[in-house]
Amino acid sequence: MDFNYTEQQLMLRSIARDFLSRECPRSAVRLLEKDEKGYDPVIWQRMAELGWLGLVLPEIYGGMEAGFMELVVLMEEIGRNILPGPYFATVALAALPVLEYGNEVQKSLYLPPIARGEKIWTLAAEEADAGSDFNAMITYACPDGDGYCLNGGKTFVPYAAAADYMLVPALVPSDKENGLTLFIVEPSLMGVKVELVPTLTGENLGSIRFRGVRLAEKDILGGLGRAEVIMENMLEKAGLLKCAEVSGACQAVLDMSSAYAQERVQFGHPIGAFQTIQHRLVDMLTSVEGLKYLVYQAAWLMSVGLPCSEQVAMAKVKANDVYQNVALAGVKIHGAIGFSQDHDIGLYYRRALASRFFPYSNDHYLEKIAGHIGL
Amino acid sequence: MDFSLEQSEVSLKEDIRGFAEQEIPHNWIVNFLDEESRDEDWAFSLSISRKLAQKGWLVMNWPKKYGGCDASWVKYTVFAMAAAYYGIPGLSMGVSGTGWIGPSLMLYGNEDQRQRYLPEIASGSPDGIWCTGYSEPNSGSDFASIKTRAVRQSGEYVVNGQKIWTSCAHRARWCWLAVKTGDSEARAQDSISILIVDMRSPGITVKPLLNYSGEHIFNEVFFDDVRVPLGNLVGEENRGWYQLMKSLVYERNSFGGQSYGTSKRILDSLVRYAGETCRAGKTIAKDPVIRHRLAENAVEIDILKMFLYEIAWKMDVGMAPLYESSRNKAMADHVLEKIALTGTEILGSSCQVAQRSKMARLNGLIQRQYLMFPGNAIAAGTDEIEKNIIGKFKLGLPRSY
């Protein structure tokens, strides 16, 4: 049993905290909410220089070869600062599956530019009428000559307008059954149309139409008909990294609220001296620490290659609820100022809604846990 | 970070399962606080304490020279969790020799006291059964306001006053007693001392106080000119409050492993029950509401597990816990409450049947827990007091009371 961070993790955390608070103050976060691409290329380049974009990639692809736990620590800091930008989309939703399922040609072609901060990726999986139900998807890649012809549409795609590449699950009709297959698609191809989806959460999302987009055999990731297996695995990892991001955000909300309760004076006392406020903060603390340890438990299991889907599901259930509860309590403790655009707490409250449904909402994970505990 | 258990910790769990199969009757469901109620339960618990001591488990985390095995806190936590899971009684040596009186003696007692009292606890002997005299009729959460007083008189302390809610006083050989010793002008916190009192001393009267389910767990204890040797003072005179603030860390934490084991046992029992119980032609395990309720409990129980391992690891590496045991106590109370209430929902009206009735489902496990969890949540500091402590010591908030 060891609850310690390694030296490397502590260093990474301290560098990330310094860098993000200096380079990406919350004023920048607010400005970027209005930006079409939703990120700052200068910060992005600095992140590449710090090695973050290739943090867990092997050295031969320009990476740092750090472990999954380090990525968790970094995601906590990114969540803490609500760093806008396609880091999660590029690393969690694309670089990790390309590394795991890509062939040698794909890995050498695609991973080094990710590590260098030159290419942005995302995952375009959800469909308007299918949600995240693979069986209801109607985006098809039909065999066409020596390649495929992609038709359909995806929505709620993170950083769609910024992406240079996207992973797209599409159905390939065959004699036996529809084989859901993961394709690497460049939005610059003929027939791809990207449109921004305005959000109230500050999350940068887009919708994509595919009309007769020509794809080749080499654009398939992980083999024909393999998307369901790959997605299950990659969304487990990505879901957990999302939990780490949420965990960092919740810690920030707690810190801000606790500090405010000590400086805000009413009835002649700091409001933190009133038990209603104090106990609310303590409930926040307990739930934030609980979430943190569920995330660490699942991340540790994942990093040593043990089964962890039950623990990931537990972390995600907790992340969804804790973020919403903590952000709401944070707004309430701040009072009217917490409800105003000028205050940072509202940034978190709005984002709690976005992370709640990625990749799935609580029902999905509770069902998963129920299966694991023997129901 | 590494959350794996060592091989010896994993095999300990198996050994405890084997021990329980051999020693514990299948219909034995008694919560760790009510084993002192009925004489036959008490005798059985004591016999198990003795066997646990012989196995080297009862106080495995104590030093060898006091009867322990020098095991880590993590290993002891594994033991406490598994022992509660399998319903093993007799873990506490009253309330509680193993949980905090032993650890406190190691922190504040002198060597004579350690040699005198620790081996009795460690061996599971009836002479190692303790009760704890803190609460008084007008001093509950506001502990520093106690009135029971010890006065030095011809080479002895003479104690007068009354304690209440004293669990296990009717079974205990010794009392770990908080008394006023300082003069009346001194600050309340600077005038409290801890005495070891022989429960057979003349002048002690123990009166039963039955709880709302009719069980005899706690008592009123009256002290009328009870003479206590000066050598029974633990630590420094008038420093008792400060000593207690540190040893309460052990008290609050000592419930955690048992709460975890009990909750996990209830969860697993409810899962099995749901799989075996049919309504409208299918098992209730297929009902999404029941599935989600039990899954939500599983999450909270797993958090408690991580909290318990965290504090155990901190103590093992020599980091003094500050707020963590209050957090764990509050979390354990929450988990016990949630699973008990979930259980009543799943069992429906049958959960109101008397525990030992033939009609009781799951051996009366759920009704037992329904009756016990409010008591657990009050003992050793109410939820509200724990939150005050966390607010002050972890979040740095101003005193709120």
Short mmCIF file of C-alpha atoms in Angstrom, two decimals, chain B residues 22-347:
data_model
loop_
_atom_site.label_atom_id
_atom_site.label_comp_id
_atom_site.label_asym_id
_atom_site.label_seq_id
_atom_site.Cartn_x
_atom_site.Cartn_y
_atom_site.Cartn_z
CA GLN B 22 -15.23 -22.92 11.93
CA GLU B 23 -16.07 -20.75 14.93
CA ILE B 24 -19.10 -18.61 14.14
CA PRO B 25 -22.59 -20.14 13.97
CA HIS B 26 -24.42 -19.34 10.75
CA ASN B 27 -27.26 -17.58 12.52
CA TRP B 28 -24.92 -15.28 14.44
CA ILE B 29 -25.72 -11.67 13.56
CA VAL B 30 -24.74 -9.30 16.28
CA ASN B 31 -23.45 -5.83 15.74
CA PHE B 32 -20.11 -4.95 17.28
CA LEU B 33 -21.75 -2.64 19.81
CA ASP B 34 -24.45 -4.95 21.10
CA GLU B 35 -22.54 -8.12 21.91
CA GLU B 36 -22.50 -7.00 25.54
CA SER B 37 -26.28 -7.00 25.88
CA ARG B 38 -27.20 -10.67 26.46
CA ASP B 39 -25.16 -12.91 28.76
CA GLU B 40 -24.86 -15.76 26.27
CA ASP B 41 -23.74 -13.43 23.47
CA TRP B 42 -21.22 -11.86 25.78
CA ALA B 43 -19.80 -15.22 26.88
CA PHE B 44 -19.49 -16.28 23.25
CA SER B 45 -17.80 -12.99 22.27
CA LEU B 46 -15.29 -13.35 25.09
CA SER B 47 -14.46 -16.89 24.00
CA ILE B 48 -13.81 -15.58 20.48
CA SER B 49 -11.63 -12.73 21.82
CA ARG B 50 -9.47 -15.35 23.49
CA LYS B 51 -9.17 -17.35 20.26
CA LEU B 52 -8.38 -14.24 18.23
CA ALA B 53 -5.63 -13.46 20.73
CA GLN B 54 -4.21 -16.96 20.38
CA LYS B 55 -4.19 -16.52 16.59
CA GLY B 56 -2.20 -13.31 17.09
CA TRP B 57 -4.94 -11.21 15.47
CA LEU B 58 -6.65 -9.36 18.30
CA VAL B 59 -4.02 -6.62 18.62
CA MET B 60 -1.76 -7.58 15.75
CA ASN B 61 -0.66 -3.99 15.20
CA TRP B 62 0.70 -3.60 18.74
CA PRO B 63 4.38 -4.12 19.55
CA LYS B 64 5.41 -7.68 20.42
CA LYS B 65 6.43 -6.70 23.94
CA TYR B 66 2.84 -5.78 24.79
CA GLY B 67 1.31 -8.88 23.25
CA GLY B 68 0.98 -7.76 19.64
CA CYS B 69 2.67 -8.88 16.42
CA ASP B 70 4.16 -5.59 15.15
CA ALA B 71 1.81 -5.76 12.16
CA SER B 72 1.16 -2.64 10.10
CA TRP B 73 -1.98 -0.53 10.41
CA VAL B 74 -2.84 -1.54 6.87
CA LYS B 75 -2.76 -5.20 7.83
CA TYR B 76 -4.81 -4.50 10.95
CA THR B 77 -7.33 -2.65 8.77
CA VAL B 78 -7.54 -5.69 6.48
CA PHE B 79 -8.19 -7.76 9.59
CA ALA B 80 -10.87 -5.45 10.99
CA MET B 81 -12.68 -5.27 7.64
CA ALA B 82 -12.65 -9.02 7.10
CA ALA B 83 -13.52 -9.88 10.69
CA ALA B 84 -16.60 -7.64 10.56
CA TYR B 85 -17.52 -9.00 7.13
CA TYR B 86 -17.62 -12.53 8.50
CA GLY B 87 -19.46 -11.41 11.63
CA ILE B 88 -16.67 -12.22 14.07
CA PRO B 89 -17.46 -10.75 17.53
CA GLY B 90 -15.13 -9.97 20.40
CA LEU B 91 -12.84 -7.59 18.50
CA SER B 92 -12.97 -4.62 20.84
CA MET B 93 -12.28 -5.80 24.41
CA GLY B 94 -15.09 -3.67 25.74
CA VAL B 95 -15.30 -0.12 24.53
CA SER B 96 -12.57 -0.32 23.72
CA GLY B 97 -9.37 -1.88 24.95
CA THR B 98 -8.09 -2.64 21.46
CA GLY B 99 -9.49 0.45 19.76
CA TRP B 100 -8.10 3.33 21.80
CA ILE B 101 -7.26 2.51 25.41
CA GLY B 102 -4.33 0.33 24.40
CA PRO B 103 -3.04 2.82 21.81
CA SER B 104 -3.52 5.68 24.32
CA LEU B 105 -1.55 3.86 27.00
CA MET B 106 1.24 3.43 24.47
CA LEU B 107 1.13 7.16 23.77
CA TYR B 108 0.69 8.55 27.31
CA GLY B 109 0.90 5.77 29.84
CA ASN B 110 4.07 5.02 31.79
CA GLU B 111 5.93 1.74 31.34
CA ASP B 112 4.45 0.24 34.52
CA GLN B 113 0.94 0.91 33.28
CA ARG B 114 1.70 -0.55 29.86
CA GLN B 115 3.15 -3.71 31.39
CA ARG B 116 0.22 -3.96 33.76
CA TYR B 117 -2.74 -3.42 31.41
CA LEU B 118 -1.74 -4.07 27.81
CA PRO B 119 -1.08 -7.83 28.03
CA GLU B 120 -4.51 -8.33 29.63
CA ILE B 121 -6.16 -6.69 26.65
CA ALA B 122 -3.88 -8.46 24.18
CA SER B 123 -4.63 -11.91 25.61
CA GLY B 124 -8.40 -11.52 25.33
CA SER B 125 -8.77 -11.95 29.08
CA PRO B 126 -11.96 -10.83 30.91
CA ASP B 127 -9.60 -8.58 32.92
CA GLY B 128 -8.78 -6.77 29.68
CA ILE B 129 -12.34 -5.52 29.19
CA TRP B 130 -12.65 -1.74 29.44
CA CYS B 131 -15.30 0.91 29.41
CA THR B 132 -14.79 4.59 28.69
CA GLY B 133 -16.15 7.28 31.00
CA TYR B 134 -16.39 10.52 29.03
CA SER B 135 -20.05 11.63 28.63
CA GLU B 136 -22.02 13.06 31.52
CA PRO B 137 -25.68 14.05 31.76
CA ASN B 138 -24.83 17.67 30.92
CA SER B 139 -21.63 17.12 28.94
CA GLY B 140 -22.10 15.36 25.64
CA SER B 141 -20.51 17.02 22.64
CA ASP B 142 -19.24 19.77 24.97
CA PHE B 143 -16.87 17.34 26.61
CA ALA B 144 -14.64 19.91 28.32
CA SER B 145 -17.54 20.90 30.58
CA ILE B 146 -17.50 17.61 32.56
CA LYS B 147 -18.12 17.87 36.30
CA THR B 148 -16.95 14.52 37.73
CA ARG B 149 -14.05 15.52 39.95
CA ALA B 150 -11.00 13.79 41.37
CA VAL B 151 -9.41 15.35 44.46
CA ARG B 152 -6.07 14.33 45.94
CA GLN B 153 -6.59 13.18 49.54
CA SER B 154 -4.06 11.33 51.70
CA GLY B 155 -2.10 9.84 48.82
CA GLU B 156 -5.07 8.91 46.64
CA TYR B 157 -7.55 10.45 44.25
CA VAL B 158 -11.10 10.56 45.54
CA VAL B 159 -13.60 10.60 42.67
CA ASN B 160 -17.15 11.91 42.82
CA GLY B 161 -19.61 12.39 39.99
CA GLN B 162 -21.61 10.64 37.31
CA LYS B 163 -21.02 9.31 33.82
CA ILE B 164 -23.69 8.30 31.36
CA TRP B 165 -24.05 6.38 28.07
CA THR B 166 -21.13 4.30 29.31
CA SER B 167 -21.15 1.32 26.96
CA CYS B 168 -20.03 -1.97 28.46
CA ALA B 169 -19.68 -0.62 32.02
CA HIS B 170 -21.62 -3.69 33.21
CA ARG B 171 -19.01 -5.98 31.67
CA ALA B 172 -15.84 -3.98 32.16
CA ARG B 173 -13.03 -4.68 34.59
CA TRP B 174 -11.53 -1.20 34.13
CA CYS B 175 -12.77 2.25 33.38
CA TRP B 176 -10.84 4.80 31.33
CA LEU B 177 -12.19 7.79 33.17
CA ALA B 178 -12.04 11.49 32.35
CA VAL B 179 -12.23 13.68 35.46
CA LYS B 180 -11.74 17.31 36.50
CA THR B 181 -8.59 17.81 38.52
CA GLY B 182 -7.73 21.46 38.00
CA ASP B 183 -8.93 24.30 40.18
CA SER B 184 -12.19 25.93 39.26
CA GLU B 185 -10.56 29.07 37.80
CA ALA B 186 -8.52 27.10 35.27
CA ARG B 187 -9.63 26.90 31.65
CA ALA B 188 -11.90 23.85 31.24
CA GLN B 189 -9.48 22.27 28.76
CA ASP B 190 -6.59 22.71 31.20
CA SER B 191 -8.18 20.91 34.12
CA ILE B 192 -9.02 17.43 32.84
CA SER B 193 -7.11 14.25 33.66
CA ILE B 194 -7.41 10.60 32.73
CA LEU B 195 -7.56 7.96 35.45
CA ILE B 196 -7.62 4.18 35.29
CA VAL B 197 -10.35 3.04 37.67
CA ASP B 198 -10.97 -0.49 38.85
CA MET B 199 -14.67 -1.15 38.29
CA ARG B 200 -14.70 -3.28 41.45
CA SER B 201 -13.80 -0.28 43.62
CA PRO B 202 -16.19 0.51 46.46
CA GLY B 203 -18.41 3.49 45.66
CA ILE B 204 -19.06 2.62 41.99
CA THR B 205 -22.68 1.95 41.02
CA VAL B 206 -23.58 0.80 37.50
CA LYS B 207 -27.21 1.25 36.48
CA PRO B 208 -28.43 -0.15 33.16
CA LEU B 209 -29.83 2.20 30.54
CA LEU B 210 -31.71 0.26 27.89
CA ASN B 211 -31.63 1.50 24.31
CA TYR B 212 -34.76 1.92 22.19
CA SER B 213 -34.69 -1.70 21.08
CA GLY B 214 -34.55 -2.87 24.70
CA GLU B 215 -30.91 -3.86 24.70
CA HIS B 216 -28.51 -3.26 27.51
CA ILE B 217 -25.50 -1.64 25.91
CA PHE B 218 -24.92 1.49 27.91
CA ASN B 219 -25.20 2.47 31.54
CA GLU B 220 -25.15 5.24 34.07
CA VAL B 221 -22.09 5.01 36.30
CA PHE B 222 -22.05 6.77 39.67
CA PHE B 223 -18.86 7.52 41.59
CA ASP B 224 -19.24 8.15 45.32
CA ASP B 225 -15.94 8.75 47.11
CA VAL B 226 -14.22 6.20 44.88
CA ARG B 227 -10.57 5.93 45.87
CA VAL B 228 -8.07 5.61 43.03
CA PRO B 229 -4.29 5.24 43.50
CA LEU B 230 -2.25 8.24 42.32
CA GLY B 231 -0.32 5.83 40.11
CA ASN B 232 -3.45 5.34 38.00
CA LEU B 233 -3.16 8.80 36.50
CA VAL B 234 -2.42 8.44 32.77
CA GLY B 235 0.02 10.98 31.40
CA GLU B 236 0.05 14.41 33.02
CA GLU B 237 -2.44 15.82 35.43
CA ASN B 238 -4.65 18.49 33.79
CA ARG B 239 -3.38 17.57 30.31
CA GLY B 240 -6.11 14.96 29.76
CA TRP B 241 -8.07 17.02 27.26
CA TYR B 242 -5.06 17.39 25.00
CA GLN B 243 -4.21 13.72 25.34
CA LEU B 244 -7.77 12.80 24.47
CA MET B 245 -7.87 14.99 21.40
CA LYS B 246 -5.03 12.86 20.07
CA SER B 247 -6.33 9.51 21.22
CA LEU B 248 -9.83 10.23 19.86
CA VAL B 249 -8.15 9.88 16.48
CA TYR B 250 -7.83 6.19 17.30
CA GLU B 251 -11.32 5.94 18.72
CA ARG B 252 -12.96 7.45 15.67
CA ASN B 253 -10.89 5.43 13.29
CA SER B 254 -11.40 2.17 15.13
CA PHE B 255 -15.01 1.98 13.97
CA GLY B 256 -14.10 2.32 10.31
CA GLY B 257 -12.91 -1.17 9.45
CA GLN B 258 -15.88 -2.74 11.21
CA SER B 259 -18.30 -0.39 9.50
CA TYR B 260 -16.78 -1.24 6.14
CA GLY B 261 -16.96 -5.00 6.75
CA THR B 262 -20.52 -4.80 8.01
CA SER B 263 -21.68 -2.67 5.07
CA LYS B 264 -19.97 -4.87 2.52
CA ARG B 265 -21.54 -7.93 4.08
CA ILE B 266 -24.99 -6.34 3.89
CA LEU B 267 -24.41 -5.30 0.28
CA ASP B 268 -23.37 -8.81 -0.75
CA SER B 269 -26.30 -10.31 1.15
CA LEU B 270 -28.75 -7.97 -0.57
CA VAL B 271 -27.27 -8.81 -3.97
CA ARG B 272 -27.77 -12.50 -3.24
CA TYR B 273 -31.27 -11.86 -1.90
CA ALA B 274 -32.18 -9.88 -5.02
CA GLY B 275 -31.02 -12.75 -7.20
CA GLU B 276 -33.15 -15.26 -5.30
CA THR B 277 -36.33 -13.21 -4.86
CA CYS B 278 -38.97 -13.20 -7.58
CA ARG B 279 -41.66 -10.60 -8.18
CA ALA B 280 -44.00 -10.70 -11.18
CA GLY B 281 -42.22 -13.63 -12.70
CA LYS B 282 -38.65 -12.36 -12.59
CA THR B 283 -36.00 -11.81 -9.97
CA ILE B 284 -35.84 -8.36 -8.40
CA ALA B 285 -32.16 -8.33 -9.38
CA LYS B 286 -33.44 -7.39 -12.83
CA ASP B 287 -35.23 -4.31 -11.53
CA PRO B 288 -33.22 -1.26 -12.64
CA VAL B 289 -34.16 0.72 -9.53
CA ILE B 290 -32.78 -1.97 -7.23
CA ARG B 291 -29.70 -2.42 -9.41
CA HIS B 292 -28.90 1.27 -9.30
CA ARG B 293 -29.54 1.61 -5.58
CA LEU B 294 -27.18 -1.23 -4.78
CA ALA B 295 -24.60 0.07 -7.25
CA GLU B 296 -24.70 3.49 -5.56
CA ASN B 297 -24.04 1.80 -2.23
CA ALA B 298 -21.12 -0.11 -3.74
CA VAL B 299 -19.52 3.20 -4.74
CA GLU B 300 -19.81 4.72 -1.27
CA ILE B 301 -18.52 1.55 0.38
CA ASP B 302 -15.51 1.57 -1.93
CA ILE B 303 -14.74 5.16 -0.98
CA LEU B 304 -14.80 4.20 2.69
CA LYS B 305 -12.31 1.43 1.90
CA MET B 306 -9.92 3.91 0.26
CA PHE B 307 -10.26 6.33 3.20
CA LEU B 308 -9.45 3.54 5.65
CA TYR B 309 -6.42 2.43 3.71
CA GLU B 310 -5.26 6.02 3.41
CA ILE B 311 -5.27 6.72 7.15
CA ALA B 312 -3.73 3.30 7.90
CA TRP B 313 -0.95 3.98 5.41
CA LYS B 314 -0.39 7.44 6.90
CA MET B 315 -0.01 5.97 10.38
CA ASP B 316 2.32 3.29 9.03
CA VAL B 317 4.65 5.87 7.49
CA GLY B 318 4.52 8.04 10.60
CA MET B 319 2.28 10.85 9.38
CA ALA B 320 0.02 11.92 12.26
CA PRO B 321 -3.63 11.93 11.15
CA LEU B 322 -5.33 15.25 11.82
CA TYR B 323 -8.84 15.35 10.38
CA GLU B 324 -8.85 12.02 8.56
CA SER B 325 -10.33 9.92 11.33
CA SER B 326 -13.21 12.37 11.72
CA ARG B 327 -13.76 12.17 7.98
CA ASN B 328 -13.66 8.38 8.13
CA LYS B 329 -16.04 8.27 11.07
CA ALA B 330 -18.56 10.49 9.29
CA MET B 331 -18.13 8.50 6.07
CA ALA B 332 -18.57 5.18 7.89
CA ASP B 333 -21.76 6.47 9.51
CA HIS B 334 -23.05 7.61 6.15
CA VAL B 335 -22.27 4.25 4.52
CA LEU B 336 -23.94 2.25 7.32
CA GLU B 337 -27.02 4.43 7.16
CA LYS B 338 -27.30 4.26 3.39
CA ILE B 339 -26.97 0.49 3.13
CA ALA B 340 -29.35 -0.11 6.06
CA LEU B 341 -32.01 2.09 4.49
CA THR B 342 -31.46 0.50 1.08
CA GLY B 343 -31.92 -2.86 2.77
CA THR B 344 -35.25 -1.85 4.29
CA GLU B 345 -36.46 -0.71 0.88
CA ILE B 346 -35.50 -4.01 -0.72
CA LEU B 347 -36.91 -6.22 2.04
#
